[in-house]
Amino acid sequence: MDKKPKVLFIYSLIFIIVLFFTAGLINIILPTSKTPPTLGDVSVKLEYFAEHKDDYDVIFLGPSTTYLQIIPKVFDESLSANGNSVKSFNLGILSANVAEMDFYLQKILALKPAKLKWIFLDCLVNSFVEEEPTLSRNVYWHTPTKTLENFQLIAESTLPWEIKISAFYANSISFLHRWLGIGYFSNFWHQSSEALPAGILSDKLLQEAGYYANDWMKNSEAEKKVFYSKLDSYQQKLTQAKLGIMDTENIYPEKSYALKIIKRLVSRIDDLEKNSNIQVETIFLIPPALDIFIEHSPILEAVDLGYISTLFAFNNPNRFASLYEVSRRSDERHLNYKGSQEFTLALAEKFSQHLKLASQEIPFISQNQN
């Protein structure tokens, strides 16, 4: 029997396996030192912030509920009117969950912004399914560690298994593209920057210090029509929330892996002072969205466990009724420009109160759950 084909097959298989692991190891050992220009609006924001990092006292990091809802200019002007001079930047990233946020937080802290004093964190836990897993923006943060973390978040979520399988698949594709990127050479495969999502204009994005209104998006009118077609459902859920009726099926399990990531976010910021004498306070944020649409339970559990010392929560539709009115919203999760202005002013007011109490050394926890 001729063994030559079998031997060639074995050698070919060994070659492929070695090539696969070598590519990944090169990508780990020789990571790109700068943010690739291929990440769309993420590149625009990070590159600008890296160039002007010492100009800012405050940064906001979170998903779309930060990106599309916190207006730095309004925040700064409100603080200034109350006698507090700050300059803030919105580093929100569309659809970013806690694992992706942790990836970018490390890059932000590595810049050691000289004047940075406060970081606001808006942590989205249950966002896993990537519609375009091969986009550079999705590929970039899928290191082995971050991919495994996302797998753990997916596995322990209460999502249906068909959605979990889709999420595992999409994250695996992103990881494989990252693993085979071969470090420094990966950028040569993407010579042009990816288009900014939903027609976002980079000049406008930077003029607004990283904020971009849902109203300015290319598809905003279509999304508004979808929202208005489901108004009865939204109003019903809003009424239930005001009455304190919760959908327990959407509650994330206790002692979830998300808690470990949240605790690590705080530790990374605390370590900045140890390593560079830059003292930064972490303030967690729950945006104005019903609990049924955005999972908040890990944040509240982290508060109970003492991982989070300061929380500004706006998920109480009784206390912040105007932010839940249809006239203030783009959809079930997001505010329109008018709502974002009101939300930012409310956030600035809470922050002013916090600064006043901090000067008197009084701890500030604002959950507003009841």
Short mmCIF file of C-alpha atoms in Angstrom, two decimals:
data_model
loop_
_atom_site.label_atom_id
_atom_site.label_comp_id
_atom_site.label_asym_id
_atom_site.label_seq_id
_atom_site.Cartn_x
_atom_site.Cartn_y
_atom_site.Cartn_z
CA MET A 1 0.00 0.00 0.00
CA ASP A 2 1.32 3.41 -0.99
CA LYS A 3 1.81 5.49 2.18
CA LYS A 4 2.96 8.59 0.33
CA PRO A 5 -0.49 10.32 0.08
CA LYS A 6 -1.13 9.68 3.79
CA VAL A 7 2.28 11.08 4.76
CA LEU A 8 1.73 14.15 2.58
CA PHE A 9 -1.67 14.69 4.18
CA ILE A 10 -0.19 14.47 7.69
CA TYR A 11 2.62 16.89 6.80
CA SER A 12 0.14 19.30 5.22
CA LEU A 13 -2.06 19.15 8.32
CA ILE A 14 0.94 19.80 10.59
CA PHE A 15 1.98 22.73 8.39
CA ILE A 16 -1.51 24.28 8.59
CA ILE A 17 -1.66 23.85 12.38
CA VAL A 18 1.81 25.36 12.86
CA LEU A 19 0.97 28.23 10.51
CA PHE A 20 -2.27 28.90 12.41
CA PHE A 21 -0.62 29.04 15.83
CA THR A 22 2.41 30.96 14.53
CA ALA A 23 0.16 33.62 13.02
CA GLY A 24 -1.67 34.00 16.31
CA LEU A 25 1.52 34.17 18.39
CA ILE A 26 2.99 36.81 16.10
CA ASN A 27 -0.22 38.80 16.47
CA ILE A 28 0.09 38.62 20.27
CA ILE A 29 3.84 39.32 20.48
CA LEU A 30 3.78 42.12 17.91
CA PRO A 31 0.50 43.97 18.50
CA THR A 32 -0.12 47.22 16.68
CA SER A 33 1.08 50.11 18.82
CA LYS A 34 -1.51 52.57 17.56
CA THR A 35 -5.21 52.33 16.89
CA PRO A 36 -5.70 51.07 13.32
CA PRO A 37 -7.33 53.64 11.00
CA THR A 38 -9.81 50.96 9.90
CA LEU A 39 -12.23 51.05 12.83
CA GLY A 40 -14.57 53.71 11.49
CA ASP A 41 -15.86 56.09 14.13
CA VAL A 42 -13.91 54.24 16.85
CA SER A 43 -10.66 55.21 15.10
CA VAL A 44 -11.84 58.80 14.70
CA LYS A 45 -12.57 59.13 18.41
CA LEU A 46 -9.52 57.29 19.77
CA GLU A 47 -7.03 58.97 17.45
CA TYR A 48 -8.40 62.42 18.30
CA PHE A 49 -8.40 61.68 22.02
CA ALA A 50 -4.84 60.35 21.86
CA GLU A 51 -3.71 63.63 20.28
CA HIS A 52 -5.60 65.79 22.81
CA LYS A 53 -5.57 63.50 25.85
CA ASP A 54 -4.21 66.13 28.23
CA ASP A 55 -7.05 68.54 27.49
CA TYR A 56 -9.80 66.56 29.20
CA ASP A 57 -10.89 66.17 32.82
CA VAL A 58 -13.86 63.86 32.14
CA ILE A 59 -14.50 61.02 29.72
CA PHE A 60 -17.65 59.01 29.12
CA LEU A 61 -17.17 55.37 28.09
CA GLY A 62 -20.08 53.11 27.22
CA PRO A 63 -22.27 51.73 24.40
CA SER A 64 -24.81 53.57 22.24
CA THR A 65 -26.65 54.83 25.35
CA THR A 66 -23.52 56.89 26.04
CA TYR A 67 -22.51 57.62 22.44
CA LEU A 68 -25.94 58.94 21.36
CA GLN A 69 -27.15 60.49 24.61
CA ILE A 70 -24.41 62.37 26.51
CA ILE A 71 -23.55 65.78 25.05
CA PRO A 72 -20.15 67.01 26.36
CA LYS A 73 -20.81 70.66 25.41
CA VAL A 74 -24.05 70.73 27.40
CA PHE A 75 -22.41 68.89 30.29
CA ASP A 76 -19.45 71.29 30.43
CA GLU A 77 -21.62 74.41 30.17
CA SER A 78 -23.91 73.20 32.94
CA LEU A 79 -20.96 72.43 35.23
CA SER A 80 -19.43 75.82 34.46
CA ALA A 81 -22.70 77.55 35.42
CA ASN A 82 -22.42 75.83 38.80
CA GLY A 83 -18.85 76.99 39.31
CA ASN A 84 -17.09 73.81 38.16
CA SER A 85 -14.83 74.12 35.14
CA VAL A 86 -14.39 70.81 33.28
CA LYS A 87 -13.81 69.63 29.74
CA SER A 88 -15.31 66.29 28.74
CA PHE A 89 -15.15 63.87 25.81
CA ASN A 90 -17.61 61.18 24.76
CA LEU A 91 -15.79 57.91 24.01
CA GLY A 92 -18.97 55.90 23.57
CA ILE A 93 -18.78 52.91 21.19
CA LEU A 94 -21.88 51.58 19.47
CA SER A 95 -23.03 48.19 20.87
CA ALA A 96 -19.95 47.78 23.10
CA ASN A 97 -20.51 45.39 26.00
CA VAL A 98 -18.40 45.19 29.16
CA ALA A 99 -15.74 42.94 27.61
CA GLU A 100 -15.17 45.33 24.69
CA MET A 101 -15.25 48.32 27.05
CA ASP A 102 -12.52 46.75 29.18
CA PHE A 103 -10.38 46.31 26.06
CA TYR A 104 -10.65 50.00 25.14
CA LEU A 105 -10.35 51.21 28.73
CA GLN A 106 -6.87 49.66 28.86
CA LYS A 107 -5.87 51.60 25.75
CA ILE A 108 -7.29 54.86 27.12
CA LEU A 109 -5.53 54.47 30.48
CA ALA A 110 -2.25 53.54 28.76
CA LEU A 111 -2.22 57.06 27.31
CA LYS A 112 -2.00 58.44 30.89
CA PRO A 113 -4.08 61.59 30.31
CA ALA A 114 -2.49 64.16 32.61
CA LYS A 115 -5.65 66.07 33.61
CA LEU A 116 -8.12 63.19 33.71
CA LYS A 117 -10.05 63.11 36.99
CA TRP A 118 -13.33 61.33 36.29
CA ILE A 119 -14.39 58.39 34.12
CA PHE A 120 -18.10 57.69 33.66
CA LEU A 121 -18.82 54.04 32.80
CA ASP A 122 -22.09 52.88 31.25
CA CYS A 123 -21.83 49.07 31.26
CA LEU A 124 -23.89 47.05 28.81
CA VAL A 125 -23.76 43.34 29.65
CA ASN A 126 -26.10 41.48 27.31
CA SER A 127 -24.92 42.57 23.87
CA PHE A 128 -23.20 39.70 22.06
CA VAL A 129 -24.57 39.14 18.56
CA GLU A 130 -22.45 40.86 15.93
CA GLU A 131 -24.21 41.42 12.63
CA GLU A 132 -20.91 41.91 10.77
CA PRO A 133 -18.24 39.90 12.61
CA THR A 134 -15.59 40.44 9.91
CA LEU A 135 -15.62 44.23 10.21
CA SER A 136 -12.29 45.54 11.49
CA ARG A 137 -14.09 47.23 14.41
CA ASN A 138 -15.43 43.88 15.60
CA VAL A 139 -12.25 41.97 14.81
CA TYR A 140 -9.88 44.37 16.57
CA TRP A 141 -10.92 43.76 20.17
CA HIS A 142 -11.38 39.98 19.86
CA THR A 143 -8.13 38.92 21.48
CA PRO A 144 -8.08 35.38 22.95
CA THR A 145 -8.80 36.74 26.43
CA LYS A 146 -11.65 39.01 25.39
CA THR A 147 -13.21 36.33 23.19
CA LEU A 148 -13.21 33.85 26.08
CA GLU A 149 -14.76 36.49 28.34
CA ASN A 150 -17.50 37.11 25.82
CA PHE A 151 -18.11 33.37 25.55
CA GLN A 152 -18.62 33.24 29.32
CA LEU A 153 -21.05 36.17 29.21
CA ILE A 154 -22.99 34.49 26.40
CA ALA A 155 -23.08 31.10 28.13
CA GLU A 156 -24.52 32.41 31.40
CA SER A 157 -27.02 34.80 29.80
CA THR A 158 -30.74 34.04 29.72
CA LEU A 159 -30.95 34.44 25.95
CA PRO A 160 -32.54 31.61 23.92
CA TRP A 161 -30.07 28.97 22.73
CA GLU A 162 -30.55 29.83 19.05
CA ILE A 163 -29.35 33.37 19.82
CA LYS A 164 -26.47 32.04 21.94
CA ILE A 165 -25.32 29.76 19.11
CA SER A 166 -25.43 32.68 16.68
CA ALA A 167 -23.43 34.79 19.16
CA PHE A 168 -20.82 32.06 19.68
CA TYR A 169 -20.43 31.71 15.91
CA ALA A 170 -20.11 35.45 15.24
CA ASN A 171 -17.56 35.95 18.03
CA SER A 172 -15.57 32.94 16.77
CA ILE A 173 -15.39 34.47 13.29
CA SER A 174 -14.17 37.78 14.73
CA PHE A 175 -11.56 35.95 16.81
CA LEU A 176 -10.26 33.94 13.84
CA HIS A 177 -9.85 37.10 11.78
CA ARG A 178 -8.02 38.75 14.67
CA TRP A 179 -5.84 35.69 15.30
CA LEU A 180 -4.79 35.50 11.66
CA GLY A 181 -4.19 39.25 11.39
CA ILE A 182 -0.42 38.76 11.89
CA GLY A 183 0.16 41.79 14.08
CA TYR A 184 1.64 44.79 12.33
CA PHE A 185 0.79 43.47 8.89
CA SER A 186 -2.96 43.26 9.51
CA ASN A 187 -3.44 46.92 8.61
CA PHE A 188 -2.03 46.35 5.14
CA TRP A 189 -5.03 44.13 4.45
CA HIS A 190 -7.35 47.10 5.12
CA GLN A 191 -5.77 50.04 3.35
CA SER A 192 -8.88 52.23 3.54
CA SER A 193 -10.88 53.08 6.63
CA GLU A 194 -14.28 51.49 7.01
CA ALA A 195 -17.18 53.86 6.43
CA LEU A 196 -18.59 55.40 9.57
CA PRO A 197 -21.84 53.67 10.62
CA ALA A 198 -25.24 55.12 9.67
CA GLY A 199 -23.62 57.99 7.77
CA ILE A 200 -21.93 59.54 10.81
CA LEU A 201 -19.81 62.53 9.77
CA SER A 202 -16.36 62.55 11.38
CA ASP A 203 -16.08 66.36 11.43
CA LYS A 204 -19.44 66.69 13.18
CA LEU A 205 -18.49 63.89 15.57
CA LEU A 206 -15.35 65.73 16.68
CA GLN A 207 -17.09 69.12 16.82
CA GLU A 208 -19.47 67.55 19.33
CA ALA A 209 -16.57 66.02 21.35
CA GLY A 210 -17.56 62.46 20.45
CA TYR A 211 -21.34 62.83 20.74
CA TYR A 212 -23.67 62.12 17.82
CA ALA A 213 -27.46 62.40 18.01
CA ASN A 214 -29.71 59.60 16.85
CA ASP A 215 -31.64 62.29 14.97
CA TRP A 216 -28.60 62.96 12.77
CA MET A 217 -28.25 59.35 11.66
CA LYS A 218 -29.00 58.49 8.05
CA ASN A 219 -31.64 55.92 9.03
CA SER A 220 -33.21 57.93 11.89
CA GLU A 221 -36.57 58.51 10.21
CA ALA A 222 -37.01 54.82 9.38
CA GLU A 223 -36.18 53.82 12.96
CA LYS A 224 -38.60 56.42 14.31
CA LYS A 225 -41.40 54.94 12.19
CA VAL A 226 -40.65 51.48 13.59
CA PHE A 227 -40.75 52.87 17.13
CA TYR A 228 -44.07 54.65 16.53
CA SER A 229 -45.55 51.47 15.06
CA LYS A 230 -44.86 49.75 18.40
CA LEU A 231 -45.99 52.55 20.71
CA ASP A 232 -48.72 50.48 22.36
CA SER A 233 -46.13 47.89 23.42
CA TYR A 234 -43.76 50.58 24.73
CA GLN A 235 -46.50 52.34 26.68
CA GLN A 236 -47.60 49.04 28.24
CA LYS A 237 -44.05 48.23 29.36
CA LEU A 238 -43.60 51.78 30.64
CA THR A 239 -46.79 51.49 32.71
CA GLN A 240 -45.61 48.16 34.16
CA ALA A 241 -42.23 49.71 35.04
CA LYS A 242 -43.91 52.62 36.81
CA LEU A 243 -45.97 50.13 38.83
CA GLY A 244 -42.82 48.20 39.76
CA ILE A 245 -43.73 45.11 37.71
CA MET A 246 -40.47 43.48 36.55
CA ASP A 247 -39.84 40.85 33.90
CA THR A 248 -37.80 38.38 35.97
CA GLU A 249 -36.96 36.22 32.94
CA ASN A 250 -34.57 38.91 31.73
CA ILE A 251 -32.64 39.15 35.00
CA TYR A 252 -28.99 38.21 34.63
CA PRO A 253 -27.87 35.45 37.03
CA GLU A 254 -26.30 36.46 40.33
CA LYS A 255 -22.52 36.27 40.71
CA SER A 256 -22.14 36.37 36.94
CA TYR A 257 -18.86 36.76 35.11
CA ALA A 258 -19.93 40.31 34.31
CA LEU A 259 -19.26 41.16 37.97
CA LYS A 260 -15.61 40.15 37.57
CA ILE A 261 -15.24 42.43 34.55
CA ILE A 262 -16.94 45.32 36.35
CA LYS A 263 -14.63 44.86 39.33
CA ARG A 264 -11.64 44.75 36.97
CA LEU A 265 -12.71 48.02 35.30
CA VAL A 266 -12.57 49.74 38.68
CA SER A 267 -9.23 48.12 39.55
CA ARG A 268 -7.64 49.27 36.28
CA ILE A 269 -8.63 52.86 37.00
CA ASP A 270 -7.42 52.61 40.61
CA ASP A 271 -4.09 51.21 39.39
CA LEU A 272 -3.56 54.30 37.24
CA GLU A 273 -2.88 56.32 40.39
CA LYS A 274 -0.38 53.73 41.65
CA ASN A 275 1.49 53.62 38.36
CA SER A 276 1.42 57.27 37.29
CA ASN A 277 0.14 59.37 40.22
CA ILE A 278 -2.96 60.28 38.20
CA GLN A 279 -5.94 60.06 40.54
CA VAL A 280 -9.16 59.25 38.68
CA GLU A 281 -12.61 58.64 40.17
CA THR A 282 -14.88 56.01 38.62
CA ILE A 283 -18.57 56.89 38.34
CA PHE A 284 -20.97 54.26 37.02
CA LEU A 285 -24.02 55.26 35.07
CA ILE A 286 -27.38 53.60 34.32
CA PRO A 287 -29.00 55.38 31.35
CA PRO A 288 -32.71 56.25 31.06
CA ALA A 289 -34.02 53.02 29.56
CA LEU A 290 -36.46 50.46 30.91
CA ASP A 291 -34.88 47.45 32.62
CA ILE A 292 -36.67 45.15 30.19
CA PHE A 293 -34.63 46.59 27.30
CA ILE A 294 -31.22 46.99 28.99
CA GLU A 295 -29.91 44.64 31.67
CA HIS A 296 -28.88 46.53 34.82
CA SER A 297 -28.85 43.80 37.49
CA PRO A 298 -25.04 43.16 37.44
CA ILE A 299 -24.41 46.87 38.09
CA LEU A 300 -26.79 46.92 41.05
CA GLU A 301 -25.26 43.70 42.39
CA ALA A 302 -21.80 45.25 42.08
CA VAL A 303 -23.02 48.17 44.20
CA ASP A 304 -24.33 45.80 46.86
CA LEU A 305 -21.00 43.96 46.91
CA GLY A 306 -19.05 47.21 47.31
CA TYR A 307 -17.31 47.08 43.92
CA ILE A 308 -18.99 50.34 42.89
CA SER A 309 -18.85 53.33 45.21
CA THR A 310 -20.66 55.89 43.04
CA LEU A 311 -23.63 55.23 40.78
CA PHE A 312 -25.87 57.67 38.93
CA ALA A 313 -29.03 55.79 37.90
CA PHE A 314 -31.73 57.14 35.59
CA ASN A 315 -33.75 53.96 35.03
CA ASN A 316 -36.65 55.04 37.23
CA PRO A 317 -39.47 56.28 34.95
CA ASN A 318 -41.34 57.75 37.91
CA ARG A 319 -38.49 59.98 39.04
CA PHE A 320 -37.32 60.90 35.51
CA ALA A 321 -40.71 60.80 33.80
CA SER A 322 -39.93 63.32 31.05
CA LEU A 323 -37.02 61.21 29.75
CA TYR A 324 -39.46 58.35 29.05
CA GLU A 325 -42.00 60.43 27.16
CA VAL A 326 -42.40 59.51 23.51
CA SER A 327 -41.47 63.05 22.47
CA ARG A 328 -38.02 62.56 24.04
CA ARG A 329 -37.21 59.19 22.49
CA SER A 330 -35.83 57.82 19.25
CA ASP A 331 -36.67 54.25 20.20
CA GLU A 332 -37.19 52.04 23.24
CA ARG A 333 -33.53 52.25 24.24
CA HIS A 334 -32.42 55.67 23.07
CA LEU A 335 -33.26 59.34 23.49
CA ASN A 336 -33.54 61.82 20.66
CA TYR A 337 -31.59 65.09 20.66
CA LYS A 338 -34.12 66.88 22.86
CA GLY A 339 -34.15 64.02 25.34
CA SER A 340 -30.35 63.83 25.28
CA GLN A 341 -30.12 67.51 26.19
CA GLU A 342 -32.40 66.98 29.20
CA PHE A 343 -30.57 63.81 30.22
CA THR A 344 -27.17 65.49 30.01
CA LEU A 345 -28.41 68.40 32.13
CA ALA A 346 -29.77 65.95 34.72
CA LEU A 347 -26.45 64.09 34.69
CA ALA A 348 -24.53 67.35 35.13
CA GLU A 349 -26.79 68.31 38.04
CA LYS A 350 -26.11 64.98 39.77
CA PHE A 351 -22.40 65.40 39.17
CA SER A 352 -22.47 68.92 40.64
CA GLN A 353 -24.20 67.52 43.73
CA HIS A 354 -21.57 64.79 43.89
CA LEU A 355 -18.72 67.30 43.74
CA LYS A 356 -20.33 69.38 46.47
CA LEU A 357 -20.79 66.35 48.74
CA ALA A 358 -17.27 65.12 47.93
CA SER A 359 -15.86 68.44 49.12
CA GLN A 360 -17.66 67.73 52.41
CA GLU A 361 -16.44 64.09 52.32
CA ILE A 362 -19.98 62.68 52.19
CA PRO A 363 -20.37 59.48 50.06
CA PHE A 364 -22.80 59.75 47.15
CA ILE A 365 -24.83 56.76 45.89
CA SER A 366 -27.79 57.58 43.67
CA GLN A 367 -29.65 54.50 42.52
CA ASN A 368 -33.18 55.86 42.28
CA GLN A 369 -34.71 52.43 42.01
CA ASN A 370 -37.83 53.15 44.05
#
